[in-house]
Every structure is written in structure tokens, then in C-alpha cells.
């Protein structure tokens, strides 16, 4: 699942292809907006908010998309055939480029003035210019009995973390994922580290939290279930956390992150 850094890069690619250009084609393949037509409007900009994408167009409209589990925006020269078939949910194109949204988990068209309807619930954006660690901590503290692992994925607390950054951040801080938020002493240290990890990865594909870009060495615990911890040698554990039917993967080292 794409996390905040991947969405940030997607926004940058969409800006490069669409900003300042007049749309020559818009094709919404979702029932709700099937008749919408943005042809003739200039795209102003695309910004990311956590894992959400907002593409603002002339006339006070915003296209809101979310990649969810495995969505993507594919960008290609205008007119070229793009793979995706019946998985395509949205096409935005100008005379030079086309952006094709494949398997998008969310496609909305709304007034720019009403963006808060779709992103207003989000906590501070880890990669936003207005990142505010104190506000993220304040929001985390609202649910002292929640596990820190679940609280970090709750985008209402802070926006941009998925399962990879959750696992890596908690490992690096030595925190057992099921510890209560109220029992985590240095929440500011946790959110500041998460921000640093996302920021370090926002300009390139892949997730490197170890500082070592070689494929087998990029993470501490994520993708390493059953392998020895790079710090203490304990086998990395793998489990799931979250409410029933919403469980998400968690990896941790029982030696470095004692319960
Ligand atoms: Zn360890």
C-alpha cells in the first residue's frame, strides 16, 4: 500500500504533467461522476495531503483521488495506449501528456472550497509544509488507551504513515507495538522520527530506513519476518493488529521492543 512518501512523489509527477495545461480530455469511469467533463479547464496544481491527492482545476473544482491498496497514476505522452483496461478509473489529459488513474480507491469531484469535506479530518501531514509535531502528539494523546501501533496508522492523528513506516519507526524507538499510547514516554520523538524517515524517502522510490540502499539491507524489520534482528539477533516477529476485519501487518523484534 502506498504510504505518504509515495503519494508525495505521485503528486509531483502529476504536477509535472498537468499543471498550467488545458485539459483536452477528462474521463471519469466511476458511476457517481460518469457525466463530469473538465475539458477546456486549466489544471492549477496537484497537492498531497497525507495519502490523499487533490488536483485543483480552473473554475473552483478539485479532483480528489486516493490510491488505497494498490492504485496508481500512470503518466505517458498523450495518445499512447496505457495498460489498465477496465481498472482505469480516471483519465486527465492535455495536448502533451495523459495521466491515467488505475485501480484508484477513491475518485471524487468537489468544489475546491469544500476540500475540507474529504481531508479536513486528517491530522498534521508528515510531509506537509505545515507539519506540526505538537499537534500530532496532542491528537495521539486523545486516545491514551489505544495501542501505539494502531494510533500511528490512524490518519486523524497524523497523516502519511502506513504499515512500513509504523513498523520501522517503532523498532527504531524500541517500542512494543501494543504499548498503550498513554505509556509511551516520548511521543514527540516518535512522530519526529516518522517524519524524518518519510522525508528521507520522499524523492526516490522504495523505503530505506537503515541508510543502506542495497535491496536486502533497506529495512530493520519490515519484510524480514523470521530473519535475525540486525541489532540483537532475535528473530523478527510478524503479526497483525487492528480491529477485526481491519487487521494490518506488523513486524517487530521481541528483543529490541520488549512487551
Ligand atoms: Zn532486536
PDB file of C-alpha atoms and ligand atoms in Angstrom:
ATOM      1  CA  UNK A   1       0.000   0.000   0.000  1.00  0.00           C
ATOM      2  CA  UNK A   2       1.438   3.382  -0.970  1.00  0.00           C
ATOM      3  CA  UNK A   3       2.430   5.468   2.052  1.00  0.00           C
ATOM      4  CA  UNK A   4       2.824   9.217   2.374  1.00  0.00           C
ATOM      5  CA  UNK A   5       6.172   9.383   0.601  1.00  0.00           C
ATOM      6  CA  UNK A   6       4.876   7.533  -2.481  1.00  0.00           C
ATOM      7  CA  UNK A   7       1.801   9.764  -2.640  1.00  0.00           C
ATOM      8  CA  UNK A   8       4.040  12.828  -2.350  1.00  0.00           C
ATOM      9  CA  UNK A   9       6.024  11.635  -5.386  1.00  0.00           C
ATOM     10  CA  UNK A  10       2.814  10.908  -7.275  1.00  0.00           C
ATOM     11  CA  UNK A  11       1.666  14.496  -6.674  1.00  0.00           C
ATOM     12  CA  UNK A  12       4.979  15.770  -8.055  1.00  0.00           C
ATOM     13  CA  UNK A  13       4.597  13.654 -11.212  1.00  0.00           C
ATOM     14  CA  UNK A  14       1.031  14.873 -11.721  1.00  0.00           C
ATOM     15  CA  UNK A  15       2.206  18.479 -11.328  1.00  0.00           C
ATOM     16  CA  UNK A  16       4.858  17.926 -13.977  1.00  0.00           C
ATOM     17  CA  UNK A  17       2.336  16.551 -16.466  1.00  0.00           C
ATOM     18  CA  UNK A  18      -0.771  18.635 -15.784  1.00  0.00           C
ATOM     19  CA  UNK A  19      -0.039  21.945 -14.022  1.00  0.00           C
ATOM     20  CA  UNK A  20      -0.799  25.021 -16.094  1.00  0.00           C
ATOM     21  CA  UNK A  21      -2.100  22.976 -19.032  1.00  0.00           C
ATOM     22  CA  UNK A  22      -5.583  22.977 -20.512  1.00  0.00           C
ATOM     23  CA  UNK A  23      -7.350  19.630 -20.255  1.00  0.00           C
ATOM     24  CA  UNK A  24      -8.231  18.219 -23.660  1.00  0.00           C
ATOM     25  CA  UNK A  25      -9.825  15.140 -22.167  1.00  0.00           C
ATOM     26  CA  UNK A  26     -11.328  14.063 -18.873  1.00  0.00           C
ATOM     27  CA  UNK A  27     -12.870  10.661 -18.459  1.00  0.00           C
ATOM     28  CA  UNK A  28     -14.370   9.714 -15.094  1.00  0.00           C
ATOM     29  CA  UNK A  29     -15.065   5.996 -15.033  1.00  0.00           C
ATOM     30  CA  UNK A  30     -16.880   5.971 -11.735  1.00  0.00           C
ATOM     31  CA  UNK A  31     -20.694   5.916 -11.678  1.00  0.00           C
ATOM     32  CA  UNK A  32     -21.037   8.965  -9.487  1.00  0.00           C
ATOM     33  CA  UNK A  33     -19.174  11.301 -11.842  1.00  0.00           C
ATOM     34  CA  UNK A  34     -19.606   9.480 -15.153  1.00  0.00           C
ATOM     35  CA  UNK A  35     -21.007  12.596 -16.840  1.00  0.00           C
ATOM     36  CA  UNK A  36     -18.458  15.066 -15.449  1.00  0.00           C
ATOM     37  CA  UNK A  37     -16.387  16.842 -18.082  1.00  0.00           C
ATOM     38  CA  UNK A  38     -13.431  19.079 -17.282  1.00  0.00           C
ATOM     39  CA  UNK A  39     -12.344  19.591 -20.897  1.00  0.00           C
ATOM     40  CA  UNK A  40     -11.218  23.147 -21.559  1.00  0.00           C
ATOM     41  CA  UNK A  41     -10.290  23.884 -17.970  1.00  0.00           C
ATOM     42  CA  UNK A  42      -6.714  24.586 -16.925  1.00  0.00           C
ATOM     43  CA  UNK A  43      -5.231  22.425 -14.183  1.00  0.00           C
ATOM     44  CA  UNK A  44      -3.873  24.682 -11.444  1.00  0.00           C
ATOM     45  CA  UNK A  45      -1.941  22.224  -9.260  1.00  0.00           C
ATOM     46  CA  UNK A  46      -1.913  18.852  -7.544  1.00  0.00           C
ATOM     47  CA  UNK A  47      -1.076  18.637  -3.855  1.00  0.00           C
ATOM     48  CA  UNK A  48      -0.838  15.692  -1.491  1.00  0.00           C
ATOM     49  CA  UNK A  49      -2.455  15.635   1.944  1.00  0.00           C
ATOM     50  CA  UNK A  50      -1.279  12.545   3.787  1.00  0.00           C
ATOM     51  CA  UNK A  51      -2.272   9.768   1.412  1.00  0.00           C
ATOM     52  CA  UNK A  52      -4.871  11.862  -0.446  1.00  0.00           C
ATOM     53  CA  UNK A  53      -4.323  13.686  -3.751  1.00  0.00           C
ATOM     54  CA  UNK A  54      -6.070  16.943  -4.634  1.00  0.00           C
ATOM     55  CA  UNK A  55      -5.924  18.110  -8.254  1.00  0.00           C
ATOM     56  CA  UNK A  56      -7.309  21.642  -8.467  1.00  0.00           C
ATOM     57  CA  UNK A  57      -8.705  22.900 -11.748  1.00  0.00           C
ATOM     58  CA  UNK A  58      -9.888  26.225 -13.017  1.00  0.00           C
ATOM     59  CA  UNK A  59     -13.405  27.156 -12.010  1.00  0.00           C
ATOM     60  CA  UNK A  60     -13.089  26.187  -8.370  1.00  0.00           C
ATOM     61  CA  UNK A  61     -13.152  22.423  -8.775  1.00  0.00           C
ATOM     62  CA  UNK A  62     -10.976  19.752  -7.176  1.00  0.00           C
ATOM     63  CA  UNK A  63     -10.477  16.171  -8.257  1.00  0.00           C
ATOM     64  CA  UNK A  64      -9.876  14.108  -5.128  1.00  0.00           C
ATOM     65  CA  UNK A  65      -8.200  10.722  -5.523  1.00  0.00           C
ATOM     66  CA  UNK A  66      -6.749   8.133  -3.180  1.00  0.00           C
ATOM     67  CA  UNK A  67      -4.551   5.192  -4.163  1.00  0.00           C
ATOM     68  CA  UNK A  68      -5.793   2.949  -1.332  1.00  0.00           C
ATOM     69  CA  UNK A  69      -4.323  -0.560  -1.552  1.00  0.00           C
ATOM     70  CA  UNK A  70      -2.754  -0.734  -4.985  1.00  0.00           C
ATOM     71  CA  UNK A  71      -3.888   2.230  -7.064  1.00  0.00           C
ATOM     72  CA  UNK A  72      -1.533   4.275  -9.189  1.00  0.00           C
ATOM     73  CA  UNK A  73      -1.359   7.240 -11.524  1.00  0.00           C
ATOM     74  CA  UNK A  74       0.397   6.355 -14.773  1.00  0.00           C
ATOM     75  CA  UNK A  75       1.706   9.204 -16.864  1.00  0.00           C
ATOM     76  CA  UNK A  76       2.510   8.856 -20.537  1.00  0.00           C
ATOM     77  CA  UNK A  77       2.698  11.003 -23.662  1.00  0.00           C
ATOM     78  CA  UNK A  78      -0.749  11.944 -24.960  1.00  0.00           C
ATOM     79  CA  UNK A  79      -2.270   9.410 -27.318  1.00  0.00           C
ATOM     80  CA  UNK A  80      -0.152   6.475 -26.228  1.00  0.00           C
ATOM     81  CA  UNK A  81      -2.035   3.346 -25.227  1.00  0.00           C
ATOM     82  CA  UNK A  82      -1.858   2.865 -21.485  1.00  0.00           C
ATOM     83  CA  UNK A  83      -2.350  -0.505 -19.841  1.00  0.00           C
ATOM     84  CA  UNK A  84      -5.032  -0.753 -17.236  1.00  0.00           C
ATOM     85  CA  UNK A  85      -8.117  -1.817 -19.175  1.00  0.00           C
ATOM     86  CA  UNK A  86     -11.225  -1.915 -17.035  1.00  0.00           C
ATOM     87  CA  UNK A  87      -9.162  -0.977 -13.976  1.00  0.00           C
ATOM     88  CA  UNK A  88      -8.874   2.606 -15.231  1.00  0.00           C
ATOM     89  CA  UNK A  89     -10.948   4.927 -13.054  1.00  0.00           C
ATOM     90  CA  UNK A  90      -9.982   8.340 -14.386  1.00  0.00           C
ATOM     91  CA  UNK A  91      -8.103   9.892 -17.301  1.00  0.00           C
ATOM     92  CA  UNK A  92      -6.945  13.508 -17.341  1.00  0.00           C
ATOM     93  CA  UNK A  93      -5.067  14.569 -20.455  1.00  0.00           C
ATOM     94  CA  UNK A  94      -3.732  17.647 -22.214  1.00  0.00           C
ATOM     95  CA  UNK A  95      -2.134  18.064 -25.613  1.00  0.00           C
ATOM     96  CA  UNK A  96       1.199  16.664 -24.364  1.00  0.00           C
ATOM     97  CA  UNK A  97       0.513  14.282 -21.511  1.00  0.00           C
ATOM     98  CA  UNK A  98      -2.099  11.925 -20.176  1.00  0.00           C
ATOM     99  CA  UNK A  99      -2.485  10.882 -16.562  1.00  0.00           C
ATOM    100  CA  UNK A 100      -4.300   7.597 -16.135  1.00  0.00           C
ATOM    101  CA  UNK A 101      -5.586   6.634 -12.699  1.00  0.00           C
ATOM    102  CA  UNK A 102      -5.622   2.858 -12.354  1.00  0.00           C
ATOM    103  CA  UNK A 103      -7.382   0.970  -9.521  1.00  0.00           C
ATOM    104  CA  UNK A 104      -7.860   4.224  -7.613  1.00  0.00           C
ATOM    105  CA  UNK A 105      -9.617   3.544  -4.321  1.00  0.00           C
ATOM    106  CA  UNK A 106     -11.414   6.880  -4.391  1.00  0.00           C
ATOM    107  CA  UNK A 107     -12.373   9.329  -7.141  1.00  0.00           C
ATOM    108  CA  UNK A 108     -14.337  12.426  -6.214  1.00  0.00           C
ATOM    109  CA  UNK A 109     -15.088  15.731  -7.838  1.00  0.00           C
ATOM    110  CA  UNK A 110     -15.957  18.562  -5.493  1.00  0.00           C
ATOM    111  CA  UNK A 111     -15.673  22.299  -5.038  1.00  0.00           C
ATOM    112  CA  UNK A 112     -12.182  23.417  -4.057  1.00  0.00           C
ATOM    113  CA  UNK A 113     -13.768  25.481  -1.293  1.00  0.00           C
ATOM    114  CA  UNK A 114     -15.132  22.249   0.161  1.00  0.00           C
ATOM    115  CA  UNK A 115     -11.922  20.205   0.223  1.00  0.00           C
ATOM    116  CA  UNK A 116     -12.130  20.026   3.991  1.00  0.00           C
ATOM    117  CA  UNK A 117     -15.054  17.650   3.493  1.00  0.00           C
ATOM    118  CA  UNK A 118     -12.609  14.988   2.268  1.00  0.00           C
ATOM    119  CA  UNK A 119      -9.355  15.886   4.023  1.00  0.00           C
ATOM    120  CA  UNK A 120     -10.495  18.005   6.971  1.00  0.00           C
ATOM    121  CA  UNK A 121     -10.409  15.039   9.329  1.00  0.00           C
ATOM    122  CA  UNK A 122      -6.701  14.414   8.754  1.00  0.00           C
ATOM    123  CA  UNK A 123      -4.089  15.117  11.383  1.00  0.00           C
ATOM    124  CA  UNK A 124      -0.913  17.049  10.503  1.00  0.00           C
ATOM    125  CA  UNK A 125       0.639  15.891   7.230  1.00  0.00           C
ATOM    126  CA  UNK A 126       4.078  14.395   7.907  1.00  0.00           C
ATOM    127  CA  UNK A 127       5.323  15.772   4.584  1.00  0.00           C
ATOM    128  CA  UNK A 128       3.307  18.987   4.600  1.00  0.00           C
ATOM    129  CA  UNK A 129       4.781  22.467   4.822  1.00  0.00           C
ATOM    130  CA  UNK A 130       2.552  22.919   7.852  1.00  0.00           C
ATOM    131  CA  UNK A 131       3.738  19.774   9.685  1.00  0.00           C
ATOM    132  CA  UNK A 132       3.117  20.329  13.377  1.00  0.00           C
ATOM    133  CA  UNK A 133       4.560  17.680  15.720  1.00  0.00           C
ATOM    134  CA  UNK A 134       2.960  19.204  18.825  1.00  0.00           C
ATOM    135  CA  UNK A 135      -0.464  18.951  17.216  1.00  0.00           C
ATOM    136  CA  UNK A 136       0.197  15.334  16.181  1.00  0.00           C
ATOM    137  CA  UNK A 137       1.151  14.494  19.776  1.00  0.00           C
ATOM    138  CA  UNK A 138      -1.923  16.292  21.100  1.00  0.00           C
ATOM    139  CA  UNK A 139      -4.131  14.208  18.815  1.00  0.00           C
ATOM    140  CA  UNK A 140      -2.394  10.946  19.783  1.00  0.00           C
ATOM    141  CA  UNK A 141      -2.936  11.729  23.443  1.00  0.00           C
ATOM    142  CA  UNK A 142      -6.694  11.918  22.929  1.00  0.00           C
ATOM    143  CA  UNK A 143      -6.802   8.101  22.973  1.00  0.00           C
ATOM    144  CA  UNK A 144      -4.369   7.063  25.737  1.00  0.00           C
ATOM    145  CA  UNK A 145      -5.733   3.503  25.820  1.00  0.00           C
ATOM    146  CA  UNK A 146      -5.204   2.851  22.096  1.00  0.00           C
ATOM    147  CA  UNK A 147      -2.143   0.840  21.144  1.00  0.00           C
ATOM    148  CA  UNK A 148       0.630   2.999  19.731  1.00  0.00           C
ATOM    149  CA  UNK A 149       0.701   0.768  16.651  1.00  0.00           C
ATOM    150  CA  UNK A 150      -2.934   1.449  15.806  1.00  0.00           C
ATOM    151  CA  UNK A 151      -2.745   5.118  16.755  1.00  0.00           C
ATOM    152  CA  UNK A 152       0.114   5.740  14.305  1.00  0.00           C
ATOM    153  CA  UNK A 153      -1.967   4.358  11.421  1.00  0.00           C
ATOM    154  CA  UNK A 154      -4.993   6.459  12.343  1.00  0.00           C
ATOM    155  CA  UNK A 155      -4.776   9.289   9.809  1.00  0.00           C
ATOM    156  CA  UNK A 156      -6.841  11.534  12.092  1.00  0.00           C
ATOM    157  CA  UNK A 157      -3.825  11.695  14.408  1.00  0.00           C
ATOM    158  CA  UNK A 158      -1.152  12.290  11.802  1.00  0.00           C
ATOM    159  CA  UNK A 159      -1.308  11.697   8.063  1.00  0.00           C
ATOM    160  CA  UNK A 160       1.034   9.670   5.913  1.00  0.00           C
ATOM    161  CA  UNK A 161       2.128   6.593   7.884  1.00  0.00           C
ATOM    162  CA  UNK A 162       1.340   3.083   6.618  1.00  0.00           C
ATOM    163  CA  UNK A 163       2.476  -0.317   7.792  1.00  0.00           C
ATOM    164  CA  UNK A 164       6.107   0.029   6.685  1.00  0.00           C
ATOM    165  CA  UNK A 165       6.848   3.303   8.465  1.00  0.00           C
ATOM    166  CA  UNK A 166       4.871   2.186  11.501  1.00  0.00           C
ATOM    167  CA  UNK A 167       6.995  -0.935  11.916  1.00  0.00           C
ATOM    168  CA  UNK A 168      10.284   0.826  11.236  1.00  0.00           C
ATOM    169  CA  UNK A 169       9.560   3.800  13.490  1.00  0.00           C
ATOM    170  CA  UNK A 170       8.546   1.638  16.447  1.00  0.00           C
ATOM    171  CA  UNK A 171      11.591  -0.579  16.022  1.00  0.00           C
ATOM    172  CA  UNK A 172      13.954   2.399  15.956  1.00  0.00           C
ATOM    173  CA  UNK A 173      12.352   3.820  19.110  1.00  0.00           C
ATOM    174  CA  UNK A 174      12.414   0.409  20.866  1.00  0.00           C
ATOM    175  CA  UNK A 175       8.648   0.457  21.436  1.00  0.00           C
ATOM    176  CA  UNK A 176       6.469  -2.677  21.554  1.00  0.00           C
ATOM    177  CA  UNK A 177       3.607  -2.043  19.053  1.00  0.00           C
ATOM    178  CA  UNK A 178       0.914  -2.981  21.615  1.00  0.00           C
ATOM    179  CA  UNK A 179       2.106  -0.491  24.235  1.00  0.00           C
ATOM    180  CA  UNK A 180      -0.662   1.956  25.224  1.00  0.00           C
ATOM    181  CA  UNK A 181      -0.255   5.464  23.829  1.00  0.00           C
ATOM    182  CA  UNK A 182      -0.528   6.743  27.398  1.00  0.00           C
ATOM    183  CA  UNK A 183       2.529   4.675  28.363  1.00  0.00           C
ATOM    184  CA  UNK A 184       4.783   5.950  25.578  1.00  0.00           C
ATOM    185  CA  UNK A 185       7.036   8.495  27.196  1.00  0.00           C
ATOM    186  CA  UNK A 186       8.417  10.330  24.194  1.00  0.00           C
ATOM    187  CA  UNK A 187       5.602  10.668  21.662  1.00  0.00           C
ATOM    188  CA  UNK A 188       7.262  13.726  20.168  1.00  0.00           C
ATOM    189  CA  UNK A 189      10.353  11.620  19.482  1.00  0.00           C
ATOM    190  CA  UNK A 190       8.176   9.010  17.751  1.00  0.00           C
ATOM    191  CA  UNK A 191       6.408  11.426  15.401  1.00  0.00           C
ATOM    192  CA  UNK A 192       9.599  13.361  14.690  1.00  0.00           C
ATOM    193  CA  UNK A 193      11.397  10.176  13.690  1.00  0.00           C
ATOM    194  CA  UNK A 194       8.475   9.072  11.480  1.00  0.00           C
ATOM    195  CA  UNK A 195       8.646  12.423   9.717  1.00  0.00           C
ATOM    196  CA  UNK A 196      12.412  12.100   9.250  1.00  0.00           C
ATOM    197  CA  UNK A 197      12.051   8.630   7.699  1.00  0.00           C
ATOM    198  CA  UNK A 198       9.329   9.706   5.258  1.00  0.00           C
ATOM    199  CA  UNK A 199      11.198  12.862   4.373  1.00  0.00           C
ATOM    200  CA  UNK A 200      14.378  10.905   3.629  1.00  0.00           C
ATOM    201  CA  UNK A 201      12.457   8.716   1.171  1.00  0.00           C
ATOM    202  CA  UNK A 202      10.155  11.235  -0.469  1.00  0.00           C
ATOM    203  CA  UNK A 203      12.290  11.837  -3.547  1.00  0.00           C
ATOM    204  CA  UNK A 204      13.064   8.255  -4.578  1.00  0.00           C
ATOM    205  CA  UNK A 205      11.134   5.008  -4.964  1.00  0.00           C
ATOM    206  CA  UNK A 206      11.488   2.383  -2.250  1.00  0.00           C
ATOM    207  CA  UNK A 207      11.753   2.674   1.509  1.00  0.00           C
ATOM    208  CA  UNK A 208      15.180   2.878   3.115  1.00  0.00           C
ATOM    209  CA  UNK A 209      15.277   3.252   6.888  1.00  0.00           C
ATOM    210  CA  UNK A 210      18.705   1.777   7.563  1.00  0.00           C
ATOM    211  CA  UNK A 211      20.655   4.199   5.401  1.00  0.00           C
ATOM    212  CA  UNK A 212      21.778   1.251   3.260  1.00  0.00           C
ATOM    213  CA  UNK A 213      20.178   1.266  -0.185  1.00  0.00           C
ATOM    214  CA  UNK A 214      21.177  -2.284  -1.152  1.00  0.00           C
ATOM    215  CA  UNK A 215      17.921  -4.232  -1.725  1.00  0.00           C
ATOM    216  CA  UNK A 216      18.427  -6.742   1.095  1.00  0.00           C
ATOM    217  CA  UNK A 217      19.500  -4.105   3.609  1.00  0.00           C
ATOM    218  CA  UNK A 218      16.900  -1.348   3.351  1.00  0.00           C
ATOM    219  CA  UNK A 219      14.733  -2.011   6.422  1.00  0.00           C
ATOM    220  CA  UNK A 220      15.154  -3.109  10.035  1.00  0.00           C
ATOM    221  CA  UNK A 221      12.045  -5.250  10.479  1.00  0.00           C
ATOM    222  CA  UNK A 222       9.599  -4.759   7.600  1.00  0.00           C
ATOM    223  CA  UNK A 223       9.791  -7.663   5.141  1.00  0.00           C
ATOM    224  CA  UNK A 224      12.155  -9.517   7.485  1.00  0.00           C
ATOM    225  CA  UNK A 225       9.851 -11.889   9.422  1.00  0.00           C
ATOM    226  CA  UNK A 226      11.796 -14.835  10.830  1.00  0.00           C
ATOM    227  CA  UNK A 227      15.171 -13.309   9.988  1.00  0.00           C
ATOM    228  CA  UNK A 228      17.621 -12.264  12.710  1.00  0.00           C
ATOM    229  CA  UNK A 229      17.376  -8.700  14.032  1.00  0.00           C
ATOM    230  CA  UNK A 230      20.188  -6.542  12.662  1.00  0.00           C
ATOM    231  CA  UNK A 231      20.821  -5.245  16.171  1.00  0.00           C
ATOM    232  CA  UNK A 232      20.320  -8.139  18.600  1.00  0.00           C
ATOM    233  CA  UNK A 233      19.921 -11.306  16.520  1.00  0.00           C
ATOM    234  CA  UNK A 234      16.421 -12.158  17.810  1.00  0.00           C
ATOM    235  CA  UNK A 235      14.135 -13.496  15.095  1.00  0.00           C
ATOM    236  CA  UNK A 236      11.825 -10.775  13.781  1.00  0.00           C
ATOM    237  CA  UNK A 237       8.170 -11.444  14.655  1.00  0.00           C
ATOM    238  CA  UNK A 238       5.218 -10.912  12.384  1.00  0.00           C
ATOM    239  CA  UNK A 239       1.608 -10.413  13.361  1.00  0.00           C
ATOM    240  CA  UNK A 240      -1.484  -8.395  12.755  1.00  0.00           C
ATOM    241  CA  UNK A 241      -3.045  -5.613  14.714  1.00  0.00           C
ATOM    242  CA  UNK A 242      -6.266  -3.656  14.472  1.00  0.00           C
ATOM    243  CA  UNK A 243      -9.970  -4.272  14.860  1.00  0.00           C
ATOM    244  CA  UNK A 244     -11.407  -7.451  13.395  1.00  0.00           C
ATOM    245  CA  UNK A 245     -11.521  -7.384   9.573  1.00  0.00           C
ATOM    246  CA  UNK A 246      -9.246  -4.340   9.570  1.00  0.00           C
ATOM    247  CA  UNK A 247      -6.103  -6.085  10.747  1.00  0.00           C
ATOM    248  CA  UNK A 248      -2.874  -4.757   9.280  1.00  0.00           C
ATOM    249  CA  UNK A 249       0.567  -6.274   9.229  1.00  0.00           C
ATOM    250  CA  UNK A 250       3.047  -5.525  11.990  1.00  0.00           C
ATOM    251  CA  UNK A 251       6.643  -6.660  12.358  1.00  0.00           C
ATOM    252  CA  UNK A 252       8.781  -6.214  15.433  1.00  0.00           C
ATOM    253  CA  UNK A 253      11.785  -7.510  17.337  1.00  0.00           C
ATOM    254  CA  UNK A 254      10.938  -9.061  20.684  1.00  0.00           C
ATOM    255  CA  UNK A 255      14.464  -8.313  21.882  1.00  0.00           C
ATOM    256  CA  UNK A 256      14.667  -4.630  20.957  1.00  0.00           C
ATOM    257  CA  UNK A 257      10.949  -3.902  21.550  1.00  0.00           C
ATOM    258  CA  UNK A 258      10.055  -5.841  24.721  1.00  0.00           C
ATOM    259  CA  UNK A 259       6.402  -6.105  25.766  1.00  0.00           C
TER     260      UNK A 259
HETATM  261 ZN1  LIG B   1      16.484  -6.727  18.053  1.00  0.00          ZN
END
